[in-house]
mmCIF file of C-alpha atoms and ligand atoms in Angstrom:
data_model
loop_
_atom_site.group_PDB
_atom_site.id
_atom_site.type_symbol
_atom_site.label_atom_id
_atom_site.label_comp_id
_atom_site.label_asym_id
_atom_site.label_seq_id
_atom_site.Cartn_x
_atom_site.Cartn_y
_atom_site.Cartn_z
ATOM 1 C CA MET A 1 15.152 1.177 -5.334
ATOM 2 C CA THR A 2 11.981 0.492 -3.385
ATOM 3 C CA LYS A 3 8.925 0.510 -5.621
ATOM 4 C CA ILE A 4 5.939 1.984 -3.836
ATOM 5 C CA LEU A 5 2.544 1.638 -5.487
ATOM 6 C CA CYS A 6 -0.070 4.094 -4.264
ATOM 7 C CA ILE A 7 -3.632 3.108 -5.113
ATOM 8 C CA GLU A 8 -5.815 6.159 -4.575
ATOM 9 C CA ASP A 9 -8.618 7.700 -6.633
ATOM 10 C CA ASN A 10 -8.389 11.161 -5.079
ATOM 11 C CA LEU A 11 -5.595 13.038 -6.843
ATOM 12 C CA ARG A 12 -5.097 15.451 -3.945
ATOM 13 C CA ASN A 13 -4.538 12.532 -1.574
ATOM 14 C CA MET A 14 -2.237 10.896 -4.108
ATOM 15 C CA ARG A 15 -0.069 14.037 -4.252
ATOM 16 C CA LEU A 16 -0.145 14.356 -0.467
ATOM 17 C CA VAL A 17 1.188 10.826 -0.022
ATOM 18 C CA GLN A 18 3.814 11.411 -2.721
ATOM 19 C CA LYS A 19 4.926 14.583 -0.957
ATOM 20 C CA MET A 20 5.198 12.761 2.373
ATOM 21 C CA LEU A 21 7.565 10.259 0.760
ATOM 22 C CA ALA A 22 9.825 12.944 -0.688
ATOM 23 C CA GLY A 23 13.394 12.558 0.528
ATOM 24 C CA THR A 24 13.184 8.784 0.834
ATOM 25 C CA PRO A 25 14.736 6.813 -2.020
ATOM 26 C CA HIS A 26 11.907 5.140 -3.917
ATOM 27 C CA THR A 27 10.057 4.890 -7.208
ATOM 28 C CA PHE A 28 6.502 6.144 -6.908
ATOM 29 C CA LEU A 29 3.916 4.219 -8.936
ATOM 30 C CA GLU A 30 0.295 5.319 -9.109
ATOM 31 C CA ALA A 31 -3.061 3.724 -9.814
ATOM 32 C CA SER A 32 -6.389 5.490 -9.427
ATOM 33 C CA SER A 33 -8.736 2.539 -9.915
ATOM 34 C CA GLY A 34 -8.866 -1.100 -8.907
ATOM 35 C CA THR A 35 -8.518 -2.271 -12.504
ATOM 36 C CA THR A 36 -5.371 -0.216 -13.101
ATOM 37 C CA ALA A 37 -4.064 -1.264 -9.702
ATOM 38 C CA LYS A 38 -4.315 -4.979 -10.466
ATOM 39 C CA GLU A 39 -2.580 -4.461 -13.792
ATOM 40 C CA MET A 40 0.244 -2.487 -12.164
ATOM 41 C CA ILE A 41 0.696 -4.984 -9.347
ATOM 42 C CA ALA A 42 0.978 -7.888 -11.772
ATOM 43 C CA THR A 43 3.370 -6.151 -14.191
ATOM 44 C CA GLN A 44 5.437 -3.964 -11.839
ATOM 45 C CA GLU A 45 5.553 -6.175 -8.729
ATOM 46 C CA PRO A 46 5.886 -3.279 -6.280
ATOM 47 C CA ASP A 47 7.779 -3.758 -2.992
ATOM 48 C CA ILE A 48 4.924 -2.282 -1.003
ATOM 49 C CA ILE A 49 1.352 -1.168 -1.678
ATOM 50 C CA LEU A 50 -0.485 1.792 -0.165
ATOM 51 C CA LEU A 51 -4.149 1.010 -0.638
ATOM 52 C CA ASP A 52 -7.079 3.403 -0.396
ATOM 53 C CA ILE A 53 -10.045 1.266 0.603
ATOM 54 C CA ASN A 54 -12.646 3.494 -1.083
ATOM 55 C CA LEU A 55 -12.093 3.131 -4.814
ATOM 56 C CA PRO A 56 -14.577 3.859 -7.603
ATOM 57 C CA ASP A 57 -14.706 0.368 -9.109
ATOM 58 C CA VAL A 58 -13.911 -2.041 -6.278
ATOM 59 C CA ASP A 59 -13.621 -2.198 -2.514
ATOM 60 C CA GLY A 60 -9.917 -1.987 -1.700
ATOM 61 C CA THR A 61 -10.104 -5.130 0.424
ATOM 62 C CA GLN A 62 -10.837 -7.092 -2.773
ATOM 63 C CA ILE A 63 -7.441 -6.036 -4.112
ATOM 64 C CA ALA A 64 -5.759 -7.014 -0.846
ATOM 65 C CA THR A 65 -7.416 -10.417 -0.877
ATOM 66 C CA TRP A 66 -6.443 -10.971 -4.516
ATOM 67 C CA VAL A 67 -2.792 -10.093 -3.802
ATOM 68 C CA LYS A 68 -2.609 -12.363 -0.763
ATOM 69 C CA THR A 69 -4.200 -15.324 -2.552
ATOM 70 C CA THR A 70 -1.882 -15.030 -5.588
ATOM 71 C CA PRO A 71 1.298 -16.959 -4.707
ATOM 72 C CA GLU A 72 3.688 -14.769 -6.741
ATOM 73 C CA LEU A 73 2.306 -11.611 -5.135
ATOM 74 C CA ALA A 74 1.423 -12.713 -1.612
ATOM 75 C CA HIS A 75 4.742 -11.463 -0.163
ATOM 76 C CA ILE A 76 3.965 -7.816 -1.013
ATOM 77 C CA PRO A 77 3.059 -5.871 2.134
ATOM 78 C CA ILE A 78 -0.119 -3.791 1.957
ATOM 79 C CA ILE A 79 -0.950 -0.720 4.027
ATOM 80 C CA ALA A 80 -4.640 0.190 4.021
ATOM 81 C CA LEU A 81 -5.382 3.930 3.988
ATOM 82 C CA THR A 82 -8.917 4.839 4.849
ATOM 83 C CA ALA A 83 -11.151 7.615 5.994
ATOM 84 C CA ASN A 84 -13.972 5.456 7.276
ATOM 85 C CA ALA A 85 -12.448 4.444 10.568
ATOM 86 C CA MET A 86 -15.517 2.771 11.927
ATOM 87 C CA HIS A 87 -15.716 0.133 14.582
ATOM 88 C CA GLY A 88 -14.678 -3.202 13.095
ATOM 89 C CA ASP A 89 -12.940 -1.693 10.056
ATOM 90 C CA LYS A 90 -9.457 -2.417 11.292
ATOM 91 C CA GLU A 91 -10.327 -6.086 11.759
ATOM 92 C CA ARG A 92 -11.987 -6.201 8.341
ATOM 93 C CA PHE A 93 -8.926 -4.750 6.582
ATOM 94 C CA LEU A 94 -6.393 -6.851 8.422
ATOM 95 C CA GLY A 95 -8.540 -9.963 7.939
ATOM 96 C CA GLY A 96 -8.862 -9.106 4.238
ATOM 97 C CA GLY A 97 -5.121 -9.284 3.667
ATOM 98 C CA CYS A 98 -3.807 -5.855 4.613
ATOM 99 C CA ASP A 99 -0.670 -5.949 6.765
ATOM 100 C CA ALA A 100 -1.228 -2.583 8.403
ATOM 101 C CA TYR A 101 -3.832 0.119 8.601
ATOM 102 C CA ILE A 102 -3.554 3.901 8.750
ATOM 103 C CA ALA A 103 -6.622 6.079 9.286
ATOM 104 C CA LYS A 104 -6.838 9.332 7.310
ATOM 105 C CA PRO A 105 -5.757 12.020 7.778
ATOM 106 C CA ILE A 106 -2.418 10.227 7.742
ATOM 107 C CA THR A 107 0.750 11.784 9.071
ATOM 108 C CA ARG A 108 4.188 11.599 7.454
ATOM 109 C CA ARG A 109 5.683 10.045 10.585
ATOM 110 C CA GLU A 110 3.075 7.289 10.745
ATOM 111 C CA LEU A 111 3.374 6.558 7.032
ATOM 112 C CA LEU A 112 7.176 6.337 7.035
ATOM 113 C CA ASP A 113 7.311 4.293 10.244
ATOM 114 C CA THR A 114 4.760 1.804 8.930
ATOM 115 C CA ILE A 115 6.529 1.428 5.577
ATOM 116 C CA ARG A 116 9.891 0.975 7.296
ATOM 117 C CA GLU A 117 8.471 -1.617 9.666
ATOM 118 C CA LEU A 118 6.980 -3.696 6.842
ATOM 119 C CA LEU A 119 10.069 -3.507 4.633
ATOM 120 C CA LYS A 120 12.445 -4.350 7.483
ATOM 121 C CA PRO A 121 12.954 -8.047 6.680
ATOM 122 C CA ARG A 122 14.398 -7.022 3.312
ATOM 123 C CA ASP A 123 17.103 -4.922 4.911
ATOM 124 C CA ILE A 124 18.682 -8.166 5.942
ATOM 125 C CA ASP A 125 20.420 -10.022 3.159
ATOM 126 C CA ASN A 126 17.879 -12.810 3.182
ATOM 127 C CA PRO A 127 17.276 -14.658 -0.109
ATOM 128 C CA GLU A 128 13.706 -15.325 0.961
ATOM 129 C CA HIS A 129 13.127 -11.629 0.677
ATOM 130 C CA ARG A 130 14.790 -11.281 -2.729
HETATM 131 MN MN1 LIG B 201 -10.895 6.947 -2.380
#
């Protein structure tokens, strides 16, 4: 079962994302702060991370950079979710270690397509992808 970790401090947004994923087989893990997120990533090793960039304790890109510079975790795809779609943001997130970027308000279609795209290599029975 695909483990999806949603890192989001706004509970309404968390529930919205969870609702959008309903009907797809997965385990939904939640973290509402950067500290909790890091703990969950290290202990749960999710298959994919949905990352709100605006968190109370850290900038989401710090989490992305930490994941991508930790060898055991670097393979985990990260989708940045953010409201502040300003010029240069996309480059900043992708440069910071995020694999994809979705601007809020996100749509179910966009979320599912992006997740599917990033998990695709694992559909193939490739030992490199566990
Ligand atoms: Mn937030």
